Tab-separated table of C-alpha atoms in Angstrom:
chain	number	residue	atom	x	y	z
B	1	UNK	CA	0.000	0.000	0.000
B	2	UNK	CA	2.832	2.412	0.845
B	3	UNK	CA	4.586	1.620	-2.430
B	4	UNK	CA	1.345	2.437	-4.285
B	5	UNK	CA	1.010	5.779	-2.452
B	6	UNK	CA	4.625	6.702	-3.331
B	7	UNK	CA	3.992	5.986	-7.015
B	8	UNK	CA	0.878	8.178	-6.996
B	9	UNK	CA	2.740	11.054	-5.300
B	10	UNK	CA	5.626	10.795	-7.796
B	11	UNK	CA	3.195	10.896	-10.721
B	12	UNK	CA	1.440	13.977	-9.289
B	13	UNK	CA	4.801	15.695	-8.747
B	14	UNK	CA	5.917	14.874	-12.288
B	15	UNK	CA	2.744	16.328	-13.777
B	16	UNK	CA	3.094	19.443	-11.605
B	17	UNK	CA	6.665	20.011	-12.873
B	18	UNK	CA	5.518	19.695	-16.491
B	19	UNK	CA	2.815	22.266	-15.740
B	20	UNK	CA	-0.197	20.136	-16.675
B	21	UNK	CA	-2.578	22.225	-14.560
B	22	UNK	CA	-5.458	23.186	-16.770
B	23	UNK	CA	-6.796	23.302	-20.292
B	24	UNK	CA	-7.181	26.886	-21.478
B	25	UNK	CA	-7.992	28.252	-24.971
B	26	UNK	CA	-7.923	24.719	-26.367
B	27	UNK	CA	-4.282	24.174	-25.413
B	28	UNK	CA	-2.255	22.697	-22.550
B	29	UNK	CA	-1.065	25.593	-20.376
B	30	UNK	CA	2.225	25.282	-18.476
B	31	UNK	CA	3.161	26.715	-15.079
B	32	UNK	CA	4.327	29.923	-16.826
B	33	UNK	CA	1.366	31.582	-18.574
B	34	UNK	CA	1.647	31.766	-22.340
B	35	UNK	CA	0.830	35.506	-22.274
B	36	UNK	CA	4.316	36.053	-20.854
B	37	UNK	CA	5.948	34.724	-24.014
B	38	UNK	CA	3.473	36.505	-26.277
B	39	UNK	CA	4.564	39.736	-24.594
B	40	UNK	CA	8.254	38.824	-25.160
B	41	UNK	CA	7.487	38.130	-28.825
B	42	UNK	CA	6.046	41.663	-29.144
B	43	UNK	CA	9.171	43.097	-27.512
B	44	UNK	CA	11.337	41.162	-29.946
B	45	UNK	CA	9.369	42.491	-32.939
B	46	UNK	CA	9.567	46.030	-31.566
B	47	UNK	CA	13.371	45.867	-31.104
B	48	UNK	CA	14.279	43.628	-34.063
B	49	UNK	CA	16.751	46.239	-35.348
B	50	UNK	CA	18.909	45.495	-32.279
B	51	UNK	CA	19.295	41.894	-33.469
B	52	UNK	CA	20.122	42.975	-37.035
B	53	UNK	CA	22.760	45.483	-35.883
B	54	UNK	CA	24.436	43.052	-33.503
B	55	UNK	CA	24.464	40.225	-36.063
B	56	UNK	CA	26.132	42.464	-38.652
B	57	UNK	CA	28.928	43.672	-36.391
B	58	UNK	CA	27.527	46.870	-34.837
B	59	UNK	CA	28.490	47.451	-31.195
B	60	UNK	CA	25.120	47.962	-29.444
B	61	UNK	CA	25.113	47.402	-25.641
B	62	UNK	CA	21.361	48.063	-25.278
B	63	UNK	CA	20.687	45.172	-27.624
B	64	UNK	CA	21.776	42.599	-25.035
B	65	UNK	CA	18.267	42.462	-23.528
B	66	UNK	CA	16.722	41.704	-26.915
B	67	UNK	CA	19.265	38.944	-27.448
B	68	UNK	CA	18.320	37.395	-24.104
B	69	UNK	CA	14.651	37.542	-25.103
B	70	UNK	CA	15.595	35.789	-28.364
B	71	UNK	CA	17.241	32.945	-26.424
B	72	UNK	CA	14.158	32.520	-24.215
B	73	UNK	CA	11.820	32.432	-27.224
B	74	UNK	CA	14.058	29.869	-28.934
B	75	UNK	CA	13.695	27.584	-25.910
B	76	UNK	CA	9.957	28.150	-25.507
B	77	UNK	CA	9.095	27.428	-29.138
B	78	UNK	CA	10.688	24.020	-28.643
B	79	UNK	CA	7.934	23.186	-26.131
B	80	UNK	CA	5.366	23.134	-28.924
B	81	UNK	CA	3.042	20.736	-27.012
B	82	UNK	CA	2.608	23.217	-24.148
B	83	UNK	CA	2.779	26.608	-25.890
B	84	UNK	CA	0.746	26.277	-29.066
B	85	UNK	CA	-0.349	29.924	-29.000
B	86	UNK	CA	3.295	31.005	-29.388
B	87	UNK	CA	4.364	28.250	-31.798
B	88	UNK	CA	1.295	28.945	-33.982
B	89	UNK	CA	1.836	32.710	-33.949
B	90	UNK	CA	2.227	33.470	-37.679
B	91	UNK	CA	3.059	37.235	-37.338
B	92	UNK	CA	5.918	36.351	-35.000
B	93	UNK	CA	7.242	33.810	-37.493
B	94	UNK	CA	7.086	36.390	-40.311
B	95	UNK	CA	9.052	38.840	-38.169
B	96	UNK	CA	11.775	36.269	-37.420
B	97	UNK	CA	12.146	35.279	-41.089
B	98	UNK	CA	12.413	38.926	-42.184
B	99	UNK	CA	15.088	39.553	-39.562
B	100	UNK	CA	17.080	36.555	-40.799
B	101	UNK	CA	16.786	37.679	-44.427
B	102	UNK	CA	17.952	41.178	-43.557
B	103	UNK	CA	20.946	39.843	-41.613
B	104	UNK	CA	21.886	37.590	-44.514
B	105	UNK	CA	21.604	40.449	-47.014
B	106	UNK	CA	23.752	42.817	-44.962
B	107	UNK	CA	26.274	40.084	-44.228
B	108	UNK	CA	26.744	39.430	-47.958
B	109	UNK	CA	27.403	43.117	-48.584
B	110	UNK	CA	29.837	43.244	-45.659
B	111	UNK	CA	31.630	40.128	-46.892
B	112	UNK	CA	31.966	41.530	-50.409
B	113	UNK	CA	33.453	44.764	-49.048
B	114	UNK	CA	35.812	42.723	-46.887
B	115	UNK	CA	36.892	40.547	-49.826
B	116	UNK	CA	37.483	43.565	-52.047
B	117	UNK	CA	39.680	45.014	-49.363
B	118	UNK	CA	41.600	41.800	-48.839
B	119	UNK	CA	42.167	41.341	-52.580
B	120	UNK	CA	44.438	44.377	-52.588
B	121	UNK	CA	46.102	43.451	-49.296
B	122	UNK	CA	48.697	41.105	-50.810
B	123	UNK	CA	49.555	43.746	-53.421
B	124	UNK	CA	49.656	46.735	-51.039
B	125	UNK	CA	51.841	45.048	-48.430
B	126	UNK	CA	54.434	44.024	-51.030
B	127	UNK	CA	54.029	40.321	-50.258
B	128	UNK	CA	53.247	39.470	-53.869
B	129	UNK	CA	56.186	41.501	-55.184
B	130	UNK	CA	58.530	39.691	-52.805
B	131	UNK	CA	57.329	36.294	-54.024
B	132	UNK	CA	57.647	37.282	-57.688
B	133	UNK	CA	61.102	38.777	-57.046
B	134	UNK	CA	62.174	35.473	-55.506
B	135	UNK	CA	60.909	33.494	-58.500
B	136	UNK	CA	62.704	35.719	-61.002
B	137	UNK	CA	65.937	35.825	-58.960
B	138	UNK	CA	66.257	32.073	-58.501
B	139	UNK	CA	65.385	31.498	-62.139
B	140	UNK	CA	68.307	33.755	-63.149
B	141	UNK	CA	70.605	31.953	-60.678
B	142	UNK	CA	69.604	28.574	-62.062
B	143	UNK	CA	70.232	29.662	-65.648
B	144	UNK	CA	73.665	31.083	-64.787
B	145	UNK	CA	74.626	27.914	-62.903
B	146	UNK	CA	73.563	25.838	-65.895
B	147	UNK	CA	75.659	27.972	-68.291
B	148	UNK	CA	78.869	27.727	-66.235
B	149	UNK	CA	78.549	24.039	-65.343
B	150	UNK	CA	81.506	23.086	-67.559
B	151	UNK	CA	83.957	25.580	-66.030
B	152	UNK	CA	82.533	25.417	-62.500
B	153	UNK	CA	81.038	21.943	-61.819
B	154	UNK	CA	80.101	22.862	-58.243
B	155	UNK	CA	77.520	25.327	-59.638
B	156	UNK	CA	75.225	22.430	-60.482
B	157	UNK	CA	74.585	21.886	-56.791
B	158	UNK	CA	72.579	25.127	-56.755
B	159	UNK	CA	70.194	24.042	-59.544
B	160	UNK	CA	67.938	21.692	-57.456
B	161	UNK	CA	67.623	24.381	-54.766
B	162	UNK	CA	66.595	26.959	-57.363
B	163	UNK	CA	63.930	24.657	-58.747
B	164	UNK	CA	62.530	23.974	-55.269
B	165	UNK	CA	62.273	27.700	-54.490
B	166	UNK	CA	60.709	28.500	-57.873
B	167	UNK	CA	58.219	25.661	-57.477
B	168	UNK	CA	57.179	26.827	-54.003
B	169	UNK	CA	56.886	30.464	-55.110
B	170	UNK	CA	54.713	29.560	-58.090
B	171	UNK	CA	52.464	27.402	-55.932
B	172	UNK	CA	51.891	30.235	-53.447
B	173	UNK	CA	51.260	32.653	-56.326
B	174	UNK	CA	48.732	30.283	-57.884
B	175	UNK	CA	46.889	30.020	-54.573
B	176	UNK	CA	46.783	33.814	-54.215
B	177	UNK	CA	45.332	34.127	-57.734
B	178	UNK	CA	42.233	32.044	-56.955
B	179	UNK	CA	39.243	34.401	-57.282
B	180	UNK	CA	41.462	37.448	-56.681
B	181	UNK	CA	41.413	39.795	-59.661
B	182	UNK	CA	43.791	42.273	-58.011
B	183	UNK	CA	46.510	39.637	-57.589
B	184	UNK	CA	45.806	38.206	-61.049
B	185	UNK	CA	46.377	41.616	-62.633
B	186	UNK	CA	49.610	42.197	-60.708
B	187	UNK	CA	50.973	38.734	-61.527
B	188	UNK	CA	50.046	39.058	-65.176
B	189	UNK	CA	51.728	42.449	-65.488
B	190	UNK	CA	54.915	41.064	-63.929
B	191	UNK	CA	55.265	37.618	-65.538
B	192	UNK	CA	53.558	37.920	-68.949
B	193	UNK	CA	54.883	37.078	-71.451
B	194	UNK	CA	58.624	36.705	-70.869
B	195	UNK	CA	58.689	34.830	-67.554
B	196	UNK	CA	55.760	32.601	-68.511
B	197	UNK	CA	57.600	31.625	-71.691
B	198	UNK	CA	60.828	30.907	-69.800
B	199	UNK	CA	59.151	28.928	-67.005
B	200	UNK	CA	57.112	26.793	-69.417
B	201	UNK	CA	60.444	25.584	-70.835
B	202	UNK	CA	61.680	24.501	-67.410
B	203	UNK	CA	63.128	21.019	-66.967
B	204	UNK	CA	60.860	20.525	-63.941
B	205	UNK	CA	57.364	19.172	-64.606
B	206	UNK	CA	55.787	20.779	-61.535
B	207	UNK	CA	57.098	24.232	-62.464
B	208	UNK	CA	55.323	24.004	-65.815
B	209	UNK	CA	52.206	22.686	-64.094
B	210	UNK	CA	52.060	25.628	-61.629
B	211	UNK	CA	52.616	28.148	-64.436
B	212	UNK	CA	49.662	26.607	-66.282
B	213	UNK	CA	47.657	26.891	-63.055
B	214	UNK	CA	48.390	30.626	-62.802
B	215	UNK	CA	47.434	31.139	-66.449
B	216	UNK	CA	44.206	29.203	-65.872
B	217	UNK	CA	43.120	31.425	-62.967
B	218	UNK	CA	43.976	34.593	-64.887
B	219	UNK	CA	42.055	33.690	-68.060
B	220	UNK	CA	39.253	31.203	-67.259
B	221	UNK	CA	36.490	33.786	-66.837
B	222	UNK	CA	34.547	35.941	-69.267
B	223	UNK	CA	35.891	39.458	-69.723
B	224	UNK	CA	39.445	38.587	-68.703
B	225	UNK	CA	41.879	41.250	-69.883
B	226	UNK	CA	44.704	38.713	-69.696
B	227	UNK	CA	42.934	36.523	-72.229
B	228	UNK	CA	42.533	39.451	-74.602
B	229	UNK	CA	46.241	40.214	-74.256
B	230	UNK	CA	47.151	36.646	-75.222
B	231	UNK	CA	45.140	36.683	-78.449
B	232	UNK	CA	46.513	40.097	-79.469
B	233	UNK	CA	50.176	39.050	-79.449
B	234	UNK	CA	52.229	36.302	-81.036
B	235	UNK	CA	53.847	35.578	-77.659
B	236	UNK	CA	50.442	34.906	-76.141
B	237	UNK	CA	49.404	32.557	-78.959
B	238	UNK	CA	52.729	30.765	-78.582
B	239	UNK	CA	52.031	30.253	-74.869
B	240	UNK	CA	48.638	28.728	-75.663
B	241	UNK	CA	50.176	26.362	-78.218
B	242	UNK	CA	52.855	25.396	-75.696
B	243	UNK	CA	50.207	24.529	-73.087
B	244	UNK	CA	48.383	22.482	-75.717
B	245	UNK	CA	51.595	20.536	-76.363
B	246	UNK	CA	51.958	19.906	-72.624
B	247	UNK	CA	48.611	18.097	-72.717
B	248	UNK	CA	50.110	15.417	-74.959
B	249	UNK	CA	52.191	12.419	-74.067
B	250	UNK	CA	54.552	12.137	-72.257
B	251	UNK	CA	53.729	15.360	-70.327
B	252	UNK	CA	49.959	15.106	-69.730
B	253	UNK	CA	49.992	18.033	-67.286
B	254	UNK	CA	46.696	18.386	-65.430
B	255	UNK	CA	46.683	22.173	-65.161
B	256	UNK	CA	47.645	22.594	-68.811
B	257	UNK	CA	44.573	20.597	-69.762
B	258	UNK	CA	42.416	22.627	-67.353
B	259	UNK	CA	43.802	25.813	-68.942
B	260	UNK	CA	42.720	24.630	-72.413
B	261	UNK	CA	39.334	23.510	-71.041
B	262	UNK	CA	38.928	26.965	-69.510
B	263	UNK	CA	39.510	28.563	-72.916
B	264	UNK	CA	36.905	26.252	-74.441
B	265	UNK	CA	34.340	27.128	-71.765
B	266	UNK	CA	34.720	30.889	-72.336
B	267	UNK	CA	33.988	30.471	-76.058
B	268	UNK	CA	37.586	30.526	-77.249
B	269	UNK	CA	37.538	27.170	-79.060
B	270	UNK	CA	37.085	28.675	-82.528
B	271	UNK	CA	40.095	31.055	-82.438
B	272	UNK	CA	42.160	28.335	-80.757
B	273	UNK	CA	41.279	25.830	-83.490
B	274	UNK	CA	42.106	28.321	-86.233
B	275	UNK	CA	45.490	29.102	-84.648
B	276	UNK	CA	46.413	25.393	-84.745
B	277	UNK	CA	45.315	24.469	-88.274
B	278	UNK	CA	48.948	24.247	-89.390
B	279	UNK	CA	49.619	21.312	-87.037
B	280	UNK	CA	47.297	18.284	-87.128
B	281	UNK	CA	48.829	16.937	-83.922
B	282	UNK	CA	47.678	20.015	-81.998
B	283	UNK	CA	44.244	19.784	-83.639
B	284	UNK	CA	43.888	16.168	-82.523
B	285	UNK	CA	44.939	17.101	-78.970
B	286	UNK	CA	42.420	19.943	-78.881
B	287	UNK	CA	39.605	17.719	-80.163
B	288	UNK	CA	40.519	15.023	-77.646
B	289	UNK	CA	40.321	17.549	-74.777
B	290	UNK	CA	36.949	18.708	-76.077
B	291	UNK	CA	35.703	15.123	-76.304
B	292	UNK	CA	36.837	14.365	-72.751
B	293	UNK	CA	35.168	17.545	-71.495
B	294	UNK	CA	31.875	16.397	-73.030
B	295	UNK	CA	32.145	12.962	-71.430
B	296	UNK	CA	33.179	14.205	-67.987
B	297	UNK	CA	30.766	17.075	-67.352
B	298	UNK	CA	28.241	17.617	-70.113
B	299	UNK	CA	25.665	19.208	-67.826
B	300	UNK	CA	26.758	22.542	-66.405
B	301	UNK	CA	23.451	24.308	-65.794
B	302	UNK	CA	24.964	27.768	-65.965
B	303	UNK	CA	22.480	29.832	-67.925
B	304	UNK	CA	19.471	29.832	-70.188
B	305	UNK	CA	20.435	31.183	-73.582
B	306	UNK	CA	18.575	31.249	-76.899
B	307	UNK	CA	15.854	29.077	-75.368
B	308	UNK	CA	18.158	26.177	-74.556
B	309	UNK	CA	20.071	24.849	-71.585
B	310	UNK	CA	23.758	25.661	-72.121
B	311	UNK	CA	26.340	23.217	-70.773
B	312	UNK	CA	29.895	23.991	-69.711
B	313	UNK	CA	30.931	23.801	-73.401
B	314	UNK	CA	29.166	26.532	-75.408
B	315	UNK	CA	26.930	25.250	-78.196
B	316	UNK	CA	28.683	27.571	-80.689
B	317	UNK	CA	31.639	25.207	-80.503
B	318	UNK	CA	29.605	22.346	-81.962
B	319	UNK	CA	27.899	24.552	-84.537
B	320	UNK	CA	31.387	25.460	-85.753
B	321	UNK	CA	32.361	21.774	-85.918
B	322	UNK	CA	29.178	21.071	-87.909
B	323	UNK	CA	30.232	23.722	-90.436
B	324	UNK	CA	33.704	22.158	-90.666
B	325	UNK	CA	32.101	18.758	-91.280
B	326	UNK	CA	29.912	20.164	-94.074
B	327	UNK	CA	32.906	21.945	-95.600
B	328	UNK	CA	35.040	18.768	-95.612
B	329	UNK	CA	32.311	16.172	-96.224
B	330	UNK	CA	34.205	14.849	-99.250
B	331	UNK	CA	36.898	13.602	-96.844
B	332	UNK	CA	34.292	11.366	-95.189
B	333	UNK	CA	33.005	10.065	-98.522
B	334	UNK	CA	36.502	9.290	-99.788
B	335	UNK	CA	37.594	7.501	-96.617
B	336	UNK	CA	34.391	5.460	-96.379
B	337	UNK	CA	34.751	4.314	-99.983
B	338	UNK	CA	38.342	3.118	-99.645
B	339	UNK	CA	40.395	6.180	-100.624
B	340	UNK	CA	43.549	6.717	-98.554
B	341	UNK	CA	43.268	10.298	-97.322
B	342	UNK	CA	45.433	11.161	-94.282
B	343	UNK	CA	44.117	14.723	-94.027
B	344	UNK	CA	40.610	13.371	-93.551
B	345	UNK	CA	41.429	11.981	-90.085
B	346	UNK	CA	40.544	15.321	-88.451
B	347	UNK	CA	37.109	15.340	-90.118
B	348	UNK	CA	36.494	11.789	-88.884
B	349	UNK	CA	37.353	12.862	-85.328
B	350	UNK	CA	34.906	15.756	-85.662
B	351	UNK	CA	32.278	13.260	-86.833
B	352	UNK	CA	32.749	11.172	-83.666
B	353	UNK	CA	32.359	14.266	-81.457
B	354	UNK	CA	29.184	15.363	-83.246
B	355	UNK	CA	27.748	11.857	-82.870
B	356	UNK	CA	28.247	12.119	-79.101
B	357	UNK	CA	26.917	15.673	-78.835
B	358	UNK	CA	23.718	15.043	-80.797
B	359	UNK	CA	22.915	12.371	-78.213
B	360	UNK	CA	22.640	15.156	-75.608
B	361	UNK	CA	19.540	16.473	-77.338
B	362	UNK	CA	18.078	17.973	-74.152
B	363	UNK	CA	21.065	20.288	-73.703
B	364	UNK	CA	22.163	21.150	-77.256
B	365	UNK	CA	18.905	21.846	-79.071
B	366	UNK	CA	20.536	24.267	-81.497
B	367	UNK	CA	22.665	21.458	-82.900
B	368	UNK	CA	20.057	18.669	-82.705
B	369	UNK	CA	17.452	20.903	-84.424
B	370	UNK	CA	19.898	22.053	-87.100
B	371	UNK	CA	18.104	20.870	-90.257
B	372	UNK	CA	20.844	21.904	-92.775
B	373	UNK	CA	23.336	19.777	-90.831
B	374	UNK	CA	20.953	16.815	-90.933
B	375	UNK	CA	20.530	17.238	-94.701
B	376	UNK	CA	24.295	17.231	-95.150
B	377	UNK	CA	24.692	14.055	-93.063
B	378	UNK	CA	21.937	12.173	-94.923
B	379	UNK	CA	23.365	13.179	-98.315
B	380	UNK	CA	26.821	11.974	-97.247
B	381	UNK	CA	25.388	8.594	-96.222
B	382	UNK	CA	23.462	8.314	-99.510
B	383	UNK	CA	26.596	9.115	-101.492
B	384	UNK	CA	28.675	6.571	-99.584
B	385	UNK	CA	26.020	3.897	-100.093
B	386	UNK	CA	25.708	4.631	-103.820
B	387	UNK	CA	29.483	4.469	-104.392
B	388	UNK	CA	30.118	1.411	-102.227
B	389	UNK	CA	27.037	-0.500	-101.042
B	390	UNK	CA	27.484	-2.908	-98.134
B	391	UNK	CA	27.276	-6.541	-99.205
B	392	UNK	CA	25.398	-9.078	-97.145
B	393	UNK	CA	27.765	-11.914	-97.969
B	394	UNK	CA	31.070	-10.202	-97.229
B	395	UNK	CA	33.711	-12.353	-95.509
B	396	UNK	CA	33.768	-12.305	-91.699
B	397	UNK	CA	37.401	-11.673	-90.852
B	398	UNK	CA	39.462	-9.697	-88.389
B	399	UNK	CA	39.757	-6.011	-89.157
B	400	UNK	CA	42.335	-3.444	-88.122
B	401	UNK	CA	40.815	0.000	-87.476
B	402	UNK	CA	41.892	2.568	-90.061
B	403	UNK	CA	40.731	5.976	-91.270
B	404	UNK	CA	37.372	4.633	-92.443
B	405	UNK	CA	36.603	2.818	-89.183
B	406	UNK	CA	32.988	3.295	-87.948
B	407	UNK	CA	32.186	6.169	-90.332
B	408	UNK	CA	28.830	4.736	-91.449
B	409	UNK	CA	27.876	3.853	-87.887
B	410	UNK	CA	28.592	7.372	-86.592
B	411	UNK	CA	26.596	8.949	-89.423
B	412	UNK	CA	23.610	6.733	-88.613
B	413	UNK	CA	24.034	7.618	-84.912
B	414	UNK	CA	23.689	11.309	-85.793
B	415	UNK	CA	20.558	10.660	-87.870
B	416	UNK	CA	19.117	8.595	-85.005
B	417	UNK	CA	19.752	11.284	-82.410
B	418	UNK	CA	18.472	14.149	-84.546
B	419	UNK	CA	15.273	12.256	-85.490
B	420	UNK	CA	14.300	11.461	-81.914
B	421	UNK	CA	10.887	13.050	-81.194
B	422	UNK	CA	11.343	15.372	-84.190
B	423	UNK	CA	8.652	14.964	-86.836
B	424	UNK	CA	10.207	17.550	-89.183
B	425	UNK	CA	13.531	15.700	-89.230
B	426	UNK	CA	11.805	12.345	-89.709
B	427	UNK	CA	10.072	13.725	-92.794
B	428	UNK	CA	13.287	15.315	-94.049
B	429	UNK	CA	15.142	11.987	-93.893
B	430	UNK	CA	12.311	10.300	-95.842
B	431	UNK	CA	12.293	13.031	-98.527
B	432	UNK	CA	16.051	12.685	-98.982
B	433	UNK	CA	15.761	8.896	-99.361
B	434	UNK	CA	17.508	8.192	-96.087
B	435	UNK	CA	15.035	5.562	-94.872
B	436	UNK	CA	15.913	3.088	-97.658
B	437	UNK	CA	19.627	3.834	-97.226
B	438	UNK	CA	19.487	3.055	-93.505
B	439	UNK	CA	17.547	-0.158	-94.210
B	440	UNK	CA	20.418	-1.232	-96.449
B	441	UNK	CA	22.763	-0.915	-93.454
B	442	UNK	CA	20.967	-3.462	-91.261
B	443	UNK	CA	23.830	-5.853	-91.791
B	444	UNK	CA	27.008	-6.801	-89.988
B	445	UNK	CA	29.986	-4.893	-91.346
B	446	UNK	CA	33.578	-5.499	-90.291
B	447	UNK	CA	34.457	-1.786	-90.465
B	448	UNK	CA	31.424	-0.604	-88.523
B	449	UNK	CA	30.833	-2.349	-85.183
B	450	UNK	CA	27.204	-2.353	-83.999
B	451	UNK	CA	26.052	-1.030	-87.374
B	452	UNK	CA	22.865	-3.184	-87.573
B	453	UNK	CA	21.921	-2.276	-83.998
B	454	UNK	CA	22.177	1.461	-84.660
B	455	UNK	CA	20.350	1.060	-87.967
B	456	UNK	CA	17.451	-0.673	-86.210
B	457	UNK	CA	17.313	2.093	-83.577
B	458	UNK	CA	17.361	4.672	-86.385
B	459	UNK	CA	14.376	3.000	-88.073
B	460	UNK	CA	12.615	2.980	-84.712
B	461	UNK	CA	13.143	6.740	-84.299
B	462	UNK	CA	12.181	7.516	-87.911
B	463	UNK	CA	8.888	5.612	-87.686
B	464	UNK	CA	7.887	6.822	-84.219
B	465	UNK	CA	4.452	8.500	-84.648
B	466	UNK	CA	5.192	8.958	-88.360
B	467	UNK	CA	2.666	7.190	-90.579
B	468	UNK	CA	4.436	8.055	-93.853
B	469	UNK	CA	7.683	6.409	-92.766
B	470	UNK	CA	5.773	3.423	-91.422
B	471	UNK	CA	4.140	3.006	-94.824
B	472	UNK	CA	7.574	2.726	-96.424
B	473	UNK	CA	8.444	-0.207	-94.155
B	474	UNK	CA	5.027	-1.758	-94.672
B	475	UNK	CA	5.335	-1.572	-98.483
B	476	UNK	CA	8.616	-3.490	-98.620
B	477	UNK	CA	8.451	-6.765	-100.530
B	478	UNK	CA	10.751	-9.733	-100.575
B	479	UNK	CA	12.838	-9.945	-103.763
B	480	UNK	CA	15.008	-12.907	-102.898
B	481	UNK	CA	17.010	-14.728	-100.267
B	482	UNK	CA	20.721	-14.394	-99.712
B	483	UNK	CA	22.363	-17.669	-98.736
B	484	UNK	CA	25.100	-17.272	-96.176
B	485	UNK	CA	28.186	-19.460	-96.538
B	486	UNK	CA	28.634	-19.698	-92.773
B	487	UNK	CA	25.095	-21.050	-92.416
B	488	UNK	CA	25.689	-23.529	-95.226
B	489	UNK	CA	28.677	-24.912	-93.370
B	490	UNK	CA	26.384	-25.526	-90.379
B	491	UNK	CA	23.906	-27.339	-92.615
B	492	UNK	CA	21.261	-24.582	-92.526
B	493	UNK	CA	19.479	-23.338	-95.612
B	494	UNK	CA	17.077	-20.386	-95.777
B	495	UNK	CA	13.889	-21.190	-97.717
B	496	UNK	CA	10.933	-19.054	-98.711
B	497	UNK	CA	7.829	-20.614	-97.180
B	498	UNK	CA	4.430	-19.439	-95.919
B	499	UNK	CA	4.104	-16.713	-98.496
B	500	UNK	CA	6.927	-14.162	-98.451
B	501	UNK	CA	8.164	-14.998	-94.954
B	502	UNK	CA	11.562	-16.746	-94.969
B	503	UNK	CA	12.046	-19.847	-92.888
B	504	UNK	CA	15.269	-21.608	-91.915
B	505	UNK	CA	15.407	-25.326	-92.643
B	506	UNK	CA	17.990	-27.813	-91.423
B	507	UNK	CA	19.611	-29.839	-94.199
B	508	UNK	CA	22.446	-32.355	-94.255
B	509	UNK	CA	25.797	-30.708	-94.910
B	510	UNK	CA	27.444	-31.751	-98.125
B	511	UNK	CA	30.688	-33.693	-98.007
């Protein structure tokens, strides 16, 4: 009995501590009346400017009371089961949200002013000049030691030290350049173009990598004055070509590739391509970087432009490649029909890139809806098929990829991608006779892996919700059966039975 009494007393005490005294205004009132906290909420709203000033760095001693009220209200609103009239107070919530928005807005402005001030700090204090002086001095020492190595062999001992100092100085400089236009301008004025040219010829791989990093930060944004300087001088163009060479084997420098990718992303692909037309090796390197950029990050939702979703690579780049393809379409025809044409390798590489890009039809609508480009591609395929039709009974043998490898397949890929959910393009392919040409490619070809698969997908896209194209397929009639030698060896013969439908029949193989 005593144990039962103790339990009852403990339960009563527990309820008293929680404040479960009475039900008032449809809610569970606590020991402290809710009107107390409603009054504090009004005080907070009345003195909200105190909170804003204190949160944005203003020294305001009288605001300490308002801050204490804020702490109390934060605790009370957590007891939402006991103080519903405060937790359901919509005007108080609106006031709190507006205060937070105002603090955030003023903090952004304060931060921007602070950053602008700090950007000039490294320049004003002379720290940047000291670092650049060190880089230039130790570069001169290293060159002098290298020149006198035959008369003074001990001088070579200074060369590794010079490289270490130069490497460290360039790394610090690159870090200071990140998002800091003031430092970028000072570094560019000091090192461009002479020191950049000298350092990119260094024997140390990391030195060249850090120089490329500095150049990347100075140029990889729209409106960069450094980028304009590079295109306006031969020295600048030479630096760009040098960085492009450093992307090749055996260098493969990461920051050199990022520098070239940065140029591509700020719509500098076209002038860069035109500056390298005298060297096919550089063109191939540039196209390979572009292709890798498409594969790695095709979706960079940066802006809405011309009614389409632009990716990190501007769509003008691919429109330019489409024009190059149309201009050099004879290269594709010659290579696909057996003509040895070394200069056509660049056009084939462009064809592969366009086949990949047209597959991103949600993000590059200006290229996938480009009807003149589609007409050019279909005409090229028709011309290739008329000059050298694919035979169904060609020998199945090993093939070594050459200049004509996968040309037909890539062309059909482009037609497939550009006809997807596009009635106008489906009709255009039919008018140009492309449907019959694609049907002729539903066959295994040694030079075009997966050719029949892509041809079948192309027919699927061309006939999707298109009655006219479906009628073409429906009107096809059987004209004969091609006997395959491989099937004959297995003792299988194809016969025409049950009307026009072919049937395979097992026969005894001949001796």
